PDB file of C-alpha atoms and ligand atoms in Angstrom:
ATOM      1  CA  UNK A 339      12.405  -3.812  15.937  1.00  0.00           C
ATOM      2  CA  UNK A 340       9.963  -3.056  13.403  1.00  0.00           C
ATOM      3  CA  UNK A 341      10.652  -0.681  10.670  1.00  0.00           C
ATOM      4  CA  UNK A 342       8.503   1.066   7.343  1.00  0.00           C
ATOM      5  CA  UNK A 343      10.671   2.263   4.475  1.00  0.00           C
ATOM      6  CA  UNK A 344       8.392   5.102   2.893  1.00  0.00           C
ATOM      7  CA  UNK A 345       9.472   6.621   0.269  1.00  0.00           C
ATOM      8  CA  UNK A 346       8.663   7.399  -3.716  1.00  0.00           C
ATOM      9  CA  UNK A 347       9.545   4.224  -6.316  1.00  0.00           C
ATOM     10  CA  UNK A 348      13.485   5.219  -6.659  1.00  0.00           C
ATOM     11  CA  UNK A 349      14.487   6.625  -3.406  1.00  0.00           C
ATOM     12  CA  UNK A 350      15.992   3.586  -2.681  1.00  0.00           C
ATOM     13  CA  UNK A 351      14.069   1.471  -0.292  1.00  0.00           C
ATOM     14  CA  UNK A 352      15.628  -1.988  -1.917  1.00  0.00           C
ATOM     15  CA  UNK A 353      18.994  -0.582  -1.562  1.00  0.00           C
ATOM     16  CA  UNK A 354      18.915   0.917   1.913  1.00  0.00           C
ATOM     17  CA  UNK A 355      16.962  -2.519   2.998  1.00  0.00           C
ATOM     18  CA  UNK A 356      19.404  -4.589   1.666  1.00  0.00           C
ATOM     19  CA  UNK A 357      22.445  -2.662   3.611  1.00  0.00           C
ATOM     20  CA  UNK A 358      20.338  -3.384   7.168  1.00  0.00           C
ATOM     21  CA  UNK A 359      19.677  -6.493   6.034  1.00  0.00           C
ATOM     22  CA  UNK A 360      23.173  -7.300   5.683  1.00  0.00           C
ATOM     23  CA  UNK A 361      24.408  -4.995   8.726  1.00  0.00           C
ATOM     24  CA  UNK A 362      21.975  -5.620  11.387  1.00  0.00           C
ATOM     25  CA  UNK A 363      20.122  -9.061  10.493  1.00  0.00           C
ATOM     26  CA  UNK A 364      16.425  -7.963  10.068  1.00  0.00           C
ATOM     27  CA  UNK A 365      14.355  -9.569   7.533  1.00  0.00           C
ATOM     28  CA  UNK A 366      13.448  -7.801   4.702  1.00  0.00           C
ATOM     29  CA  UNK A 367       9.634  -7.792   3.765  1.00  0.00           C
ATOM     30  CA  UNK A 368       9.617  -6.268  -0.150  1.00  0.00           C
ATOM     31  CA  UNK A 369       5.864  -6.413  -1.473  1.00  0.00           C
ATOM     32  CA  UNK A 370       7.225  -5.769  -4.782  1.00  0.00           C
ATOM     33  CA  UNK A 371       9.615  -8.429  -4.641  1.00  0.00           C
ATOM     34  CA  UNK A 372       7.316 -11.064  -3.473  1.00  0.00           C
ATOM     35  CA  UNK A 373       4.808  -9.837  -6.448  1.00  0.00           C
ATOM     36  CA  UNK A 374       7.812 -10.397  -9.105  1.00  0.00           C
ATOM     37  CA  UNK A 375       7.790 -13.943  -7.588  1.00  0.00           C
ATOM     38  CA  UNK A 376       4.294 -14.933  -7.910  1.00  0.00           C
ATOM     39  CA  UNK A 377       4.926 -13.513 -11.445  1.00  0.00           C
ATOM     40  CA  UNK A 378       7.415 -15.479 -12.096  1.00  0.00           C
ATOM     41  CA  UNK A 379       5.668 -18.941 -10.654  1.00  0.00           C
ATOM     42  CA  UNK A 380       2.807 -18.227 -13.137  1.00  0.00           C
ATOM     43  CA  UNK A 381       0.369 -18.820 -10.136  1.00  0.00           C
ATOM     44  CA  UNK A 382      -3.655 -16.979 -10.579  1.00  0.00           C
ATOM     45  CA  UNK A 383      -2.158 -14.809  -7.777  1.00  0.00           C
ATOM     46  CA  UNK A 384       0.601 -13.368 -10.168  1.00  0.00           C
ATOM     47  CA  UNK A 385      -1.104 -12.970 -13.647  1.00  0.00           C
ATOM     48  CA  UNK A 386      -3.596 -10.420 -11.608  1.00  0.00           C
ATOM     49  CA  UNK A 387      -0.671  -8.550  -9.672  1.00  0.00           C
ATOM     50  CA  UNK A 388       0.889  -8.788 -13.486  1.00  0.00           C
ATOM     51  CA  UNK A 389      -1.932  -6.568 -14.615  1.00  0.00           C
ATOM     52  CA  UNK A 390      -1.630  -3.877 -12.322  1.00  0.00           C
ATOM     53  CA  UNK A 391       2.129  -3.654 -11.957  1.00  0.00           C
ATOM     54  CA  UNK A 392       2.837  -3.239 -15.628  1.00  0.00           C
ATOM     55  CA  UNK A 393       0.760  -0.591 -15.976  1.00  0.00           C
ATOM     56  CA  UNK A 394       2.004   1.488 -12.709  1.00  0.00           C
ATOM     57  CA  UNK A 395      -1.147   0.681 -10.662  1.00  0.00           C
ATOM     58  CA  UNK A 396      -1.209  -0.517  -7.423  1.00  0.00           C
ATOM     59  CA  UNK A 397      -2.510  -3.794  -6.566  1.00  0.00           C
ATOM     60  CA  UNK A 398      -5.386  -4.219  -4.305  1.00  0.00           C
ATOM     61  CA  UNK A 399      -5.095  -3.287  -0.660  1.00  0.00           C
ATOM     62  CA  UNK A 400      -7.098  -6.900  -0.219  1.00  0.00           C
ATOM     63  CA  UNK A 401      -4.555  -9.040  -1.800  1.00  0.00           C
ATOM     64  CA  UNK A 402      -1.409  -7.451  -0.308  1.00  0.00           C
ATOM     65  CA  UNK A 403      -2.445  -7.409   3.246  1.00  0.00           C
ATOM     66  CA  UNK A 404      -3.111 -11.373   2.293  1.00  0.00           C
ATOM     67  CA  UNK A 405       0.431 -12.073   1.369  1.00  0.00           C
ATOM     68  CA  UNK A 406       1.840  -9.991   4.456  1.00  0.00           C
ATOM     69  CA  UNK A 407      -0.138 -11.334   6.868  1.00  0.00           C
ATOM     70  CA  UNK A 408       1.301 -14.488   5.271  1.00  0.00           C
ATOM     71  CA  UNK A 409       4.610 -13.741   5.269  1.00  0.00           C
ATOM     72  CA  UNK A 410       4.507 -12.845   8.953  1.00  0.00           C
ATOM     73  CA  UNK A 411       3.058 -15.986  10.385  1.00  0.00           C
ATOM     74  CA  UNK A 412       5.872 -17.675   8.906  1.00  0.00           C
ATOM     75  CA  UNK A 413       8.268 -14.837  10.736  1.00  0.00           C
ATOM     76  CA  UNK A 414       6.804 -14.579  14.403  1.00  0.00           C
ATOM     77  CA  UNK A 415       9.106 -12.087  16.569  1.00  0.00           C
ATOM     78  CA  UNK A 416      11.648 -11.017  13.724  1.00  0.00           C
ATOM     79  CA  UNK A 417      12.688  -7.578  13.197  1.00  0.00           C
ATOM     80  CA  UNK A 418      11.168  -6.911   9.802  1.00  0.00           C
ATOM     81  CA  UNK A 419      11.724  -4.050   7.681  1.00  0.00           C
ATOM     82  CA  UNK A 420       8.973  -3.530   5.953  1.00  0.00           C
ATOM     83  CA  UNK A 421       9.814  -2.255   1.454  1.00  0.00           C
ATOM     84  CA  UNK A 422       7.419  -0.747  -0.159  1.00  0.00           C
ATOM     85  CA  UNK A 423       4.042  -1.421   1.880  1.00  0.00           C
ATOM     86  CA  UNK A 424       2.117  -0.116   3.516  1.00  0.00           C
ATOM     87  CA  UNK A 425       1.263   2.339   0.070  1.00  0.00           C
ATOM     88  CA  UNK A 426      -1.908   3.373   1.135  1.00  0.00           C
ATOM     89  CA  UNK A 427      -4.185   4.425   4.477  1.00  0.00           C
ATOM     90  CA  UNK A 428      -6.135   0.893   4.362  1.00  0.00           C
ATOM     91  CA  UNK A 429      -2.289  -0.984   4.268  1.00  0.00           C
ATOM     92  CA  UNK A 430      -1.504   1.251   7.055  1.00  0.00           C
ATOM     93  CA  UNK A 431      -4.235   0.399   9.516  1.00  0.00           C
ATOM     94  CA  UNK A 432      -3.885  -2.951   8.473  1.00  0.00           C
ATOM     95  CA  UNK A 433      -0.471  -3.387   9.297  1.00  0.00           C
ATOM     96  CA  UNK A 434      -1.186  -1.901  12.287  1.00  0.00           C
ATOM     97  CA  UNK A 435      -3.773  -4.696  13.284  1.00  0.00           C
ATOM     98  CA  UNK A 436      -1.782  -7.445  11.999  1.00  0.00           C
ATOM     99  CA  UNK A 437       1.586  -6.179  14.192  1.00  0.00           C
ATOM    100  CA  UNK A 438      -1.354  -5.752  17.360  1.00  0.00           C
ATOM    101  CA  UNK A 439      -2.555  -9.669  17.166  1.00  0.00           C
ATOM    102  CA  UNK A 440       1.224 -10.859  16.823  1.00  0.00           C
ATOM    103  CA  UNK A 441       1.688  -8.996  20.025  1.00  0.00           C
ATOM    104  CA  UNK A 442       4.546  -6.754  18.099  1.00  0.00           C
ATOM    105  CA  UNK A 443       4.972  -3.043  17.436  1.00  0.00           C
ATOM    106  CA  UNK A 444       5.774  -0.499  14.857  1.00  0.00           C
ATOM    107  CA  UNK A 445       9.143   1.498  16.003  1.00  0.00           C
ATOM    108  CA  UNK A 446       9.596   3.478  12.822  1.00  0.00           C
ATOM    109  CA  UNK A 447       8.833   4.915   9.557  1.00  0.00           C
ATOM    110  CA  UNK A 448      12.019   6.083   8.101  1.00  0.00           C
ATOM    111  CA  UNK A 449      10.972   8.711   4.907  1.00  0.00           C
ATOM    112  CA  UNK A 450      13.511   8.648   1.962  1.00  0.00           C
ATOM    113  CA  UNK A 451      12.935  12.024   1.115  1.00  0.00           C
ATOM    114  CA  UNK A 452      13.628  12.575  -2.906  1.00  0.00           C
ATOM    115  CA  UNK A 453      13.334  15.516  -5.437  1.00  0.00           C
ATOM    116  CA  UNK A 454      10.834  13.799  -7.764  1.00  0.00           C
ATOM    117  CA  UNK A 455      12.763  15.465 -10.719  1.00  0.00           C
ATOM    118  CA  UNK A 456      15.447  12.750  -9.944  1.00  0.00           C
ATOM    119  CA  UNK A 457      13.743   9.515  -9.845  1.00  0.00           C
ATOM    120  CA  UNK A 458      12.760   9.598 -13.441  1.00  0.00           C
ATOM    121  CA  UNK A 459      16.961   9.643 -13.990  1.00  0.00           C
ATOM    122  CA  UNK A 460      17.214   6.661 -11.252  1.00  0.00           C
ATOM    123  CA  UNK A 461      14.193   4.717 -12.574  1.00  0.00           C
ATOM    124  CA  UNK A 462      15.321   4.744 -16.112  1.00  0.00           C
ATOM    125  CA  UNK A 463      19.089   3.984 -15.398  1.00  0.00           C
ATOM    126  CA  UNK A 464      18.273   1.176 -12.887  1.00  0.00           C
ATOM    127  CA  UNK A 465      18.816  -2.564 -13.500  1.00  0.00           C
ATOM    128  CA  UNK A 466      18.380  -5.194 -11.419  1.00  0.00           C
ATOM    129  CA  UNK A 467      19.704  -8.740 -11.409  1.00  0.00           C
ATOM    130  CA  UNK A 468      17.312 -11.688 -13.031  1.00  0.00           C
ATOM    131  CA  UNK A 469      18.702 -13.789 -10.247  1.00  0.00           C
ATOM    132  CA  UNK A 470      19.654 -12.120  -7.373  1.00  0.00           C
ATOM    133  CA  UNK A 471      18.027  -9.319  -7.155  1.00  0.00           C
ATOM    134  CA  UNK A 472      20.874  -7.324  -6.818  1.00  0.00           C
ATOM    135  CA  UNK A 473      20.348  -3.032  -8.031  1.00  0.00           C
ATOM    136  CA  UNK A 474      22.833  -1.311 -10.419  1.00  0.00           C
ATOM    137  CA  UNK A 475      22.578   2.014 -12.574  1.00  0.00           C
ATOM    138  CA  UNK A 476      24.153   2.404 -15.788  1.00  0.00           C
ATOM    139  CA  UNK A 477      26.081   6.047 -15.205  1.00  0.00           C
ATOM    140  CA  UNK A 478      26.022   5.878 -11.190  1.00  0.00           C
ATOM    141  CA  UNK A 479      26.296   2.271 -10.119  1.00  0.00           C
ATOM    142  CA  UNK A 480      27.789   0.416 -13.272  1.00  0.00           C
ATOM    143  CA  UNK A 481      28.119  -3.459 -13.181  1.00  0.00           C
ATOM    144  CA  UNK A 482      32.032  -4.413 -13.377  1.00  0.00           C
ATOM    145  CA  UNK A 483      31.247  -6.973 -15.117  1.00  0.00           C
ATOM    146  CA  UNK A 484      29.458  -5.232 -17.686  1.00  0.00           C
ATOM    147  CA  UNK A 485      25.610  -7.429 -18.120  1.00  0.00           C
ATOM    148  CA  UNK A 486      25.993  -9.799 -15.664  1.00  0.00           C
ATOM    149  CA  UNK A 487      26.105  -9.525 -12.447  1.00  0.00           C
ATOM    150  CA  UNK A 488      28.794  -9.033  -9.878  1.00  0.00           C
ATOM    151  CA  UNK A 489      27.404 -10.910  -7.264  1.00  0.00           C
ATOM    152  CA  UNK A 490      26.291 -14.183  -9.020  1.00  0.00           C
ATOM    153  CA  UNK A 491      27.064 -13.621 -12.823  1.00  0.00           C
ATOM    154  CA  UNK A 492      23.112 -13.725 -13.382  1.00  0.00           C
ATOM    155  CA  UNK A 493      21.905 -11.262 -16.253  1.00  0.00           C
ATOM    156  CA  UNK A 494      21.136  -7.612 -15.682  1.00  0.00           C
ATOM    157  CA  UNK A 495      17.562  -6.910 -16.762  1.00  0.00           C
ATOM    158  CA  UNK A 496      15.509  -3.735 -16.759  1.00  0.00           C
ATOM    159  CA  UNK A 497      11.760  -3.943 -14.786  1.00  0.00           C
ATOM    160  CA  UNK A 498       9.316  -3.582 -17.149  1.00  0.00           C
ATOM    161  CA  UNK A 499       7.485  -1.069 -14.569  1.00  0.00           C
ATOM    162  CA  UNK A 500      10.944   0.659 -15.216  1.00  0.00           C
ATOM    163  CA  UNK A 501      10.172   2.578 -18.379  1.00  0.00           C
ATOM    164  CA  UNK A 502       8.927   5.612 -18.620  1.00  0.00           C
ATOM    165  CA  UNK A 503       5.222   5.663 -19.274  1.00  0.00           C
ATOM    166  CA  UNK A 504       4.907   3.231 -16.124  1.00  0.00           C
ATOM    167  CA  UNK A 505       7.185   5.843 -13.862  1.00  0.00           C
ATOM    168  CA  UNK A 506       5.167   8.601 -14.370  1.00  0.00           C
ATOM    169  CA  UNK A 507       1.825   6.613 -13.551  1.00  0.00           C
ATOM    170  CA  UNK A 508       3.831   4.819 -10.440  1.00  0.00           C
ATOM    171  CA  UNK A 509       4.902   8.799  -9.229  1.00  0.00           C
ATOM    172  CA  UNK A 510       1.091   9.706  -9.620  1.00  0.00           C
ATOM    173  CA  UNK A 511       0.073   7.021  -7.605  1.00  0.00           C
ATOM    174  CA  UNK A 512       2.828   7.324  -5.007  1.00  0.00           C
ATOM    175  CA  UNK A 513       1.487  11.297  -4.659  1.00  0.00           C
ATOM    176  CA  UNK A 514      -1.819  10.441  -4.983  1.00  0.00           C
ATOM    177  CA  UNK A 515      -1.856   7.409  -2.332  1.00  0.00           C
ATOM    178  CA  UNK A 516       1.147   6.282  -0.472  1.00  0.00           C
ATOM    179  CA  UNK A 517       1.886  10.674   0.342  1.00  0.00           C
ATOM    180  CA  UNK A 518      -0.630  11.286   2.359  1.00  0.00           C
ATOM    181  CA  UNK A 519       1.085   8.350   4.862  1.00  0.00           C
ATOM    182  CA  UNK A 520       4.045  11.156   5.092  1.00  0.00           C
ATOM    183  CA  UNK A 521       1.408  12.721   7.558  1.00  0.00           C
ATOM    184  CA  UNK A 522      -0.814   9.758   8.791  1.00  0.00           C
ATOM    185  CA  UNK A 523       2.649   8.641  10.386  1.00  0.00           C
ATOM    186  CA  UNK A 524       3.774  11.503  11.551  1.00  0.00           C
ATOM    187  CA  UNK A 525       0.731  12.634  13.610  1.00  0.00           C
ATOM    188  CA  UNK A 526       1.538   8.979  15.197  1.00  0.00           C
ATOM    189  CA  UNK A 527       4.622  10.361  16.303  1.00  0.00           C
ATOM    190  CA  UNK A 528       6.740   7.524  14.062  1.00  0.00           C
ATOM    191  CA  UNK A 529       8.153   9.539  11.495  1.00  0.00           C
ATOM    192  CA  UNK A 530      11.937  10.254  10.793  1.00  0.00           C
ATOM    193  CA  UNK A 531      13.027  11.796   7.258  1.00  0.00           C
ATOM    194  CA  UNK A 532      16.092  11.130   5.716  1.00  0.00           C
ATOM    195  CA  UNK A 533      17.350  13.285   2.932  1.00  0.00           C
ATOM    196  CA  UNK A 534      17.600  10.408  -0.055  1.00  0.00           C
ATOM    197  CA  UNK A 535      19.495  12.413  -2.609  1.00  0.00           C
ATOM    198  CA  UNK A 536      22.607  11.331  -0.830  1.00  0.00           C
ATOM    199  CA  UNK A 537      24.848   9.033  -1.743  1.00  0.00           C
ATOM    200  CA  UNK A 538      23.807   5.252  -1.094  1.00  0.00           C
ATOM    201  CA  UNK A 539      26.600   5.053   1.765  1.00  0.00           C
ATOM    202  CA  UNK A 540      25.584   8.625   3.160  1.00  0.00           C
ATOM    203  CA  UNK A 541      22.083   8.112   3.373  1.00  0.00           C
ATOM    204  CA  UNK A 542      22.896   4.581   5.179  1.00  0.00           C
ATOM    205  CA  UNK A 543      25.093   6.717   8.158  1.00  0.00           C
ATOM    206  CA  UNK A 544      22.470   8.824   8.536  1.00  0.00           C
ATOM    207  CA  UNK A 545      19.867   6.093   8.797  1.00  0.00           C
ATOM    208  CA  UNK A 546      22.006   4.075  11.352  1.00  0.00           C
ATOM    209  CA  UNK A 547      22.709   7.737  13.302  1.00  0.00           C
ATOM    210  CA  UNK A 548      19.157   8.774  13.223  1.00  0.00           C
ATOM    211  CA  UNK A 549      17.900   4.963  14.525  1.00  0.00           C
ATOM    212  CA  UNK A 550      20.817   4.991  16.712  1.00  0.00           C
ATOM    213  CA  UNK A 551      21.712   1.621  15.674  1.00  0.00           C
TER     214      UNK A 551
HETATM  215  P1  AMP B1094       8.198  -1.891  -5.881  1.00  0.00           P
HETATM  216  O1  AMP B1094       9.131  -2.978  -6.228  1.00  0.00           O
HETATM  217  O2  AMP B1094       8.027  -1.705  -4.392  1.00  0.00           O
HETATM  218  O3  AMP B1094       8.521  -0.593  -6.582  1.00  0.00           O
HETATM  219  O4  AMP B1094       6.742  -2.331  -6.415  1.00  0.00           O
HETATM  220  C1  AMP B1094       6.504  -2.568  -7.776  1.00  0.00           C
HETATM  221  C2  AMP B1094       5.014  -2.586  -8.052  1.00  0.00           C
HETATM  222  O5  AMP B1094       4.389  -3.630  -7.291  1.00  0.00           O
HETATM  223  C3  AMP B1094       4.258  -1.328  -7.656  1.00  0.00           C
HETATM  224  O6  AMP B1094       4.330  -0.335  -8.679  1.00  0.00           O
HETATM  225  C4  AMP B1094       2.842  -1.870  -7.480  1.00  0.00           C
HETATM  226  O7  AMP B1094       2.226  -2.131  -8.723  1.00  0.00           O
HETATM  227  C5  AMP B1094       3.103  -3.230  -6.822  1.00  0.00           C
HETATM  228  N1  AMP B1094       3.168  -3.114  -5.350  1.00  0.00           N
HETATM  229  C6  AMP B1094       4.251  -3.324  -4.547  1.00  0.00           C
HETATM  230  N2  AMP B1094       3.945  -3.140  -3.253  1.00  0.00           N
HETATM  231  C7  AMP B1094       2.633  -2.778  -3.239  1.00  0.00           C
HETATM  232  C8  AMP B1094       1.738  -2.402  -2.200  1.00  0.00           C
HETATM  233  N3  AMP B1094       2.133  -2.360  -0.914  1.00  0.00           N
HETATM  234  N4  AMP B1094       0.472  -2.080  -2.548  1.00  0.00           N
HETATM  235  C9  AMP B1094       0.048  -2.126  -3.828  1.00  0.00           C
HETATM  236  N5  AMP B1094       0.851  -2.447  -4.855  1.00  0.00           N
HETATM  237  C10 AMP B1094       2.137  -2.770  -4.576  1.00  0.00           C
END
């Protein structure tokens, strides 16, 4: 089963992936977290995606639909869930081609549906484990062990695309590109919305009732 997680930067797409991940055994595809690699390796690939990411931008279509076409060679006939791409119409159709010549199929597009008000509070208050990956908020998700992290003791950093002046120029671009997939999917018939301003766990029953998994 193949899946899209659509939804604005902080409706939690890395948090609900993570709990099918765990639960149901897909495989998680996160753009963004495959970018922060590259970053992190240094590689040509990286310093450009660097460029774009730290200002809010989104990278070009050309170079993402490289790395997912990529990263599905490498997992034929997996159940992916698919974080944070496609973002815009040309990712879309893309995606759609790619899942055609691997002989697979798109099952959903599950829309975290979010009060935009509230993802500046979630955006700001997130941090995310240097090693891990793992997500906490400082008032609603605390670390117990204060800046490390619970699951591996690594340190609790904030994305730099995490700040303000970067939110409000990833929101514009989510509105201005990635919304207009709210109705490109659901003329296709794909579309299921999920109300994101849940809790984590309550959004996550309502995911598994609505998929019937
Ligand atoms: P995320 O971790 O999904 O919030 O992504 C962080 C940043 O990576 C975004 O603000 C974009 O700059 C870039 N990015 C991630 N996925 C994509 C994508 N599918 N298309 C273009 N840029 C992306």
């Amino acid at each position: 089963m193949n899946i899209i997680l659509l939804g604005a930067p902080g409706s939690g797409k890395g948090t609900q992936s993570k709990l099918l991940v765990e639960k149901y055994k897909f495989n998680q595809l996160s753009t963004g977290d495959l970018l922060r690699s590259a970053i992190k390796s240094a590689s040509e690939f990286g310093k450009l995606a660097q460029s774009y990411m730290n200002q809010g931008k989104l990278v070009p279509d050309d170079l993402i639909v490289q790395i997912v076409g990529e990263y599905l060679n490498l997992n034929k006939n997996k159940s992916i869930i698919f974080d944070g791409f496609p973002r815009t119409e040309i990712q879309a159709t893309k995606l759609n081609e790619l899942l055609e010549n691997a002989k697979s199929e798109l099952n959903f597009v599950l829309y975290l549906k979010i009060n935009p008000q509230d993802l500046i509070d979630r955006l700001t208050g997130r941090r995310v484990c240097a090693q891990c990956g793992e997500i906490y908020h400082v008032h609603t998700k605390p670390s117990k062990n204060g800046d490390k992290c619970e699951v591996c003791d690594g340190s609790l950093v904030q994305r730099k695309d995490d700040h303000k002046e970067v939110i409000l120029e990833r929101l514009l671009e989510f509105d201005k590109n990635t919304g207009p997939l709210i109705e490109f999917y659901k003329n296709k018939e794909k579309l299921i919305t999920v109300d994101a301003e849940l809790s984590t766990e309550n959004v996550f029953s309502e995911i598994q009732k609505k998929l019937s998994l």
